Amino acid sequence: MNTRYLPHSLTDAGVWRLTRLRWRSFIWRFHRRMALGLGWALALMGLSGSLLVYRGEIHAWLHPEQGVAEASVPRAGLNAIMTAAYRVFPADSGSWRVGFPRQAADPVEITYLAGDPFAGPSGPVRILIDPYRLQVLGLIEPDSEPVAGWLYRFHSTWLLNTKGNYWVAGLGGIFLIVWSSGLYVWWSRRRSERRRVSSVHQRIGLVGAPVLIISIVTGLYLALPHNWLPEIYPRKNEFDSPVVVPSDGVMLTPEQVAVVGTDATHGLALRELQLPVSRRDPYRLAFYVPGTPDVAPAWLAVWIDPYRGEVLAKGRVGGDDWRNRLARWVCALHDGRALGDWGRAIMASGGLLPLLLAVSGTRLWWKRRQRVSTGS
């Protein structure tokens, strides 16, 4: 085709430039309309996630009476702590799990699940016990946390009883598309215009890109149903609870089992202890392994015979293939626990970025609307 006498806009280069401008205009309109329609919903989801990063601190602030005061008396043993818990619920009426504090000022958290819901609580109850004075500081049921519990249900299911995680996953996917479209509009400009990041909205989207990507991708991994992408989610647990052969002897006490487990793991920090429910169940202990995320899926599980004190099995629950390692790191990255206190602070600030983007984007839209209405 002879383009010598054609206008520049009809040459191959001109057609390509015109097509690119139209495509950029379409992406920009899509970005603006989707952000205006769902931006504030995404902002609320991010804000709730920021608050959930400090869920424990929020609960401690709202309930200061459940904290452990400095004590001059020595710390009580595990058997004495369990005796204090048995004053609240009978020892043989359900299942018991002990969560050990990570700081001296934290209470011991014992989770009780009634074997017969008609004769006891319908759900798990967390019993907070002062390990120095052996006082029950509080009982926490799932519906008794009006703030933290509501935030968790809102962030994970949008307060919907069924398939709420589908809506959360959908919003997360929309947020990723909206952010990507805004990034494309900025990148498709001329190089001189791209270097000049003038608006606060653009700065927030560019500077906060790493945290936003981690938050969105890990959130999608947690919210999506596992049967959609079974290749990347953990499979059936590799370590099932071993069956114990009952003995006529006396069962070991929790304190004795804790010593056996600590010796078997060469002094690793004990994080959790699950007591046997029946005479054929073992003790199950969980230990933190340095160099791995300090979250429950990454702990090392040890099953111990309650009569003979023998280690029956050892390994991470669910195995240690790449799927399980991915799941552990995703859980730890989503709330920042993988990087300690600094990681939690970064992810909490990342949860505020959708709110800042919504505010700055709405402000830009309003200013443009005013210019159009005044004709300036």
mmCIF file of N, CA, C and O in Angstrom, residues 6 14 16 30 33 42 47 71 76 88 90 100 110 114 122 137 158 189 204 226 233 254 257 273 292 308-309 312 336:
data_model
loop_
_atom_site.group_PDB
_atom_site.id
_atom_site.type_symbol
_atom_site.label_atom_id
_atom_site.label_comp_id
_atom_site.label_asym_id
_atom_site.label_seq_id
_atom_site.Cartn_x
_atom_site.Cartn_y
_atom_site.Cartn_z
ATOM 1 N N LEU A 6 -1.235 9.633 1.841
ATOM 2 C CA LEU A 6 -2.250 9.447 2.872
ATOM 3 C C LEU A 6 -1.935 10.288 4.088
ATOM 4 O O LEU A 6 -0.752 10.548 4.390
ATOM 5 N N GLY A 14 0.394 5.277 12.036
ATOM 6 C CA GLY A 14 -0.710 6.064 12.576
ATOM 7 C C GLY A 14 -1.865 5.200 13.036
ATOM 8 O O GLY A 14 -2.494 5.472 14.064
ATOM 9 N N TRP A 16 -1.638 2.129 14.085
ATOM 10 C CA TRP A 16 -1.215 1.469 15.323
ATOM 11 C C TRP A 16 -1.309 2.417 16.511
ATOM 12 O O TRP A 16 -1.778 2.030 17.592
ATOM 13 N N PHE A 30 -12.610 1.695 31.894
ATOM 14 C CA PHE A 30 -12.895 0.498 32.685
ATOM 15 C C PHE A 30 -12.344 0.640 34.102
ATOM 16 O O PHE A 30 -13.022 0.329 35.086
ATOM 17 N N ARG A 33 -14.539 3.216 36.132
ATOM 18 C CA ARG A 33 -15.882 2.785 36.492
ATOM 19 C C ARG A 33 -15.864 1.646 37.507
ATOM 20 O O ARG A 33 -16.654 1.626 38.452
ATOM 21 N N LEU A 42 -13.772 -2.622 48.402
ATOM 22 C CA LEU A 42 -12.410 -3.135 48.515
ATOM 23 C C LEU A 42 -11.656 -2.447 49.646
ATOM 24 O O LEU A 42 -10.845 -3.076 50.335
ATOM 25 N N LEU A 47 -9.244 -2.667 55.032
ATOM 26 C CA LEU A 47 -9.187 -2.115 56.385
ATOM 27 C C LEU A 47 -9.432 -3.196 57.434
ATOM 28 O O LEU A 47 -8.750 -3.240 58.463
ATOM 29 N N ALA A 71 4.100 -11.361 88.278
ATOM 30 C CA ALA A 71 3.949 -12.141 89.512
ATOM 31 C C ALA A 71 5.318 -12.446 90.100
ATOM 32 O O ALA A 71 6.274 -12.720 89.369
ATOM 33 N N ALA A 76 3.539 -21.937 87.516
ATOM 34 C CA ALA A 76 2.987 -23.242 87.878
ATOM 35 C C ALA A 76 3.267 -24.254 86.774
ATOM 36 O O ALA A 76 3.481 -23.899 85.609
ATOM 37 N N VAL A 88 -13.482 -25.683 85.441
ATOM 38 C CA VAL A 88 -14.469 -25.019 84.589
ATOM 39 C C VAL A 88 -15.324 -26.058 83.864
ATOM 40 O O VAL A 88 -16.550 -25.971 83.836
ATOM 41 N N PRO A 90 -15.565 -30.519 83.094
ATOM 42 C CA PRO A 90 -15.040 -31.827 83.530
ATOM 43 C C PRO A 90 -13.946 -32.328 82.593
ATOM 44 O O PRO A 90 -13.980 -32.104 81.381
ATOM 45 N N PHE A 100 0.554 -22.816 74.414
ATOM 46 C CA PHE A 100 1.530 -22.251 75.341
ATOM 47 C C PHE A 100 1.872 -20.809 74.962
ATOM 48 O O PHE A 100 2.038 -20.491 73.776
ATOM 49 N N ILE A 110 -6.251 -22.525 76.761
ATOM 50 C CA ILE A 110 -6.687 -23.911 76.653
ATOM 51 C C ILE A 110 -8.026 -23.936 75.931
ATOM 52 O O ILE A 110 -8.968 -23.256 76.332
ATOM 53 N N ALA A 114 -16.694 -29.568 73.788
ATOM 54 C CA ALA A 114 -17.543 -30.524 74.483
ATOM 55 C C ALA A 114 -17.801 -31.745 73.615
ATOM 56 O O ALA A 114 -18.050 -31.632 72.412
ATOM 57 N N SER A 122 -21.794 -25.387 72.485
ATOM 58 C CA SER A 122 -21.983 -25.899 71.129
ATOM 59 C C SER A 122 -20.727 -25.793 70.286
ATOM 60 O O SER A 122 -20.603 -26.470 69.271
ATOM 61 N N LEU A 137 -8.890 -16.328 83.804
ATOM 62 C CA LEU A 137 -9.022 -14.919 83.443
ATOM 63 C C LEU A 137 -10.232 -14.650 82.562
ATOM 64 O O LEU A 137 -10.748 -13.525 82.546
ATOM 65 N N TRP A 158 -17.606 -11.814 54.215
ATOM 66 C CA TRP A 158 -18.519 -10.685 54.075
ATOM 67 C C TRP A 158 -19.835 -10.922 54.825
ATOM 68 O O TRP A 158 -20.910 -10.516 54.370
ATOM 69 N N ARG A 189 1.737 5.474 28.698
ATOM 70 C CA ARG A 189 1.989 6.853 28.332
ATOM 71 C C ARG A 189 3.384 6.998 27.726
ATOM 72 O O ARG A 189 4.189 6.072 27.725
ATOM 73 N N ILE A 204 0.668 6.140 45.300
ATOM 74 C CA ILE A 204 0.215 5.067 46.195
ATOM 75 C C ILE A 204 0.186 3.733 45.453
ATOM 76 O O ILE A 204 0.643 2.704 45.960
ATOM 77 N N HIS A 226 -10.711 -25.102 47.150
ATOM 78 C CA HIS A 226 -9.571 -25.941 46.798
ATOM 79 C C HIS A 226 -9.846 -26.828 45.596
ATOM 80 O O HIS A 226 -8.904 -27.199 44.880
ATOM 81 N N TYR A 233 -3.017 -27.041 46.006
ATOM 82 C CA TYR A 233 -3.432 -27.079 47.406
ATOM 83 C C TYR A 233 -2.998 -28.400 48.038
ATOM 84 O O TYR A 233 -2.871 -29.415 47.347
ATOM 85 N N PRO A 254 0.184 -34.685 81.388
ATOM 86 C CA PRO A 254 0.623 -33.744 80.345
ATOM 87 C C PRO A 254 2.023 -33.199 80.581
ATOM 88 O O PRO A 254 2.795 -32.992 79.632
ATOM 89 N N VAL A 257 4.550 -35.834 79.503
ATOM 90 C CA VAL A 257 4.598 -35.953 78.048
ATOM 91 C C VAL A 257 5.317 -34.763 77.428
ATOM 92 O O VAL A 257 6.049 -34.904 76.439
ATOM 93 N N LEU A 273 -0.265 -28.631 72.764
ATOM 94 C CA LEU A 273 -0.364 -30.005 73.258
ATOM 95 C C LEU A 273 -1.832 -30.434 73.212
ATOM 96 O O LEU A 273 -2.682 -29.781 73.812
ATOM 97 N N THR A 292 11.435 -21.663 59.998
ATOM 98 C CA THR A 292 10.151 -21.854 59.327
ATOM 99 C C THR A 292 9.156 -20.851 59.896
ATOM 100 O O THR A 292 9.371 -20.305 60.986
ATOM 101 N N ARG A 308 3.338 -45.589 77.511
ATOM 102 C CA ARG A 308 4.741 -46.006 77.484
ATOM 103 C C ARG A 308 5.701 -44.837 77.256
ATOM 104 O O ARG A 308 6.908 -45.013 77.386
ATOM 105 N N GLY A 309 5.185 -43.689 76.875
ATOM 106 C CA GLY A 309 6.044 -42.542 76.646
ATOM 107 C C GLY A 309 6.898 -42.662 75.407
ATOM 108 O O GLY A 309 7.934 -41.990 75.300
ATOM 109 N N LEU A 312 5.528 -42.183 68.722
ATOM 110 C CA LEU A 312 4.876 -43.024 67.720
ATOM 111 C C LEU A 312 5.077 -42.508 66.303
ATOM 112 O O LEU A 312 5.168 -43.298 65.360
ATOM 113 N N GLY A 336 1.573 -11.359 57.642
ATOM 114 C CA GLY A 336 2.879 -10.816 57.988
ATOM 115 C C GLY A 336 3.661 -11.582 59.019
ATOM 116 O O GLY A 336 4.794 -11.190 59.345
#
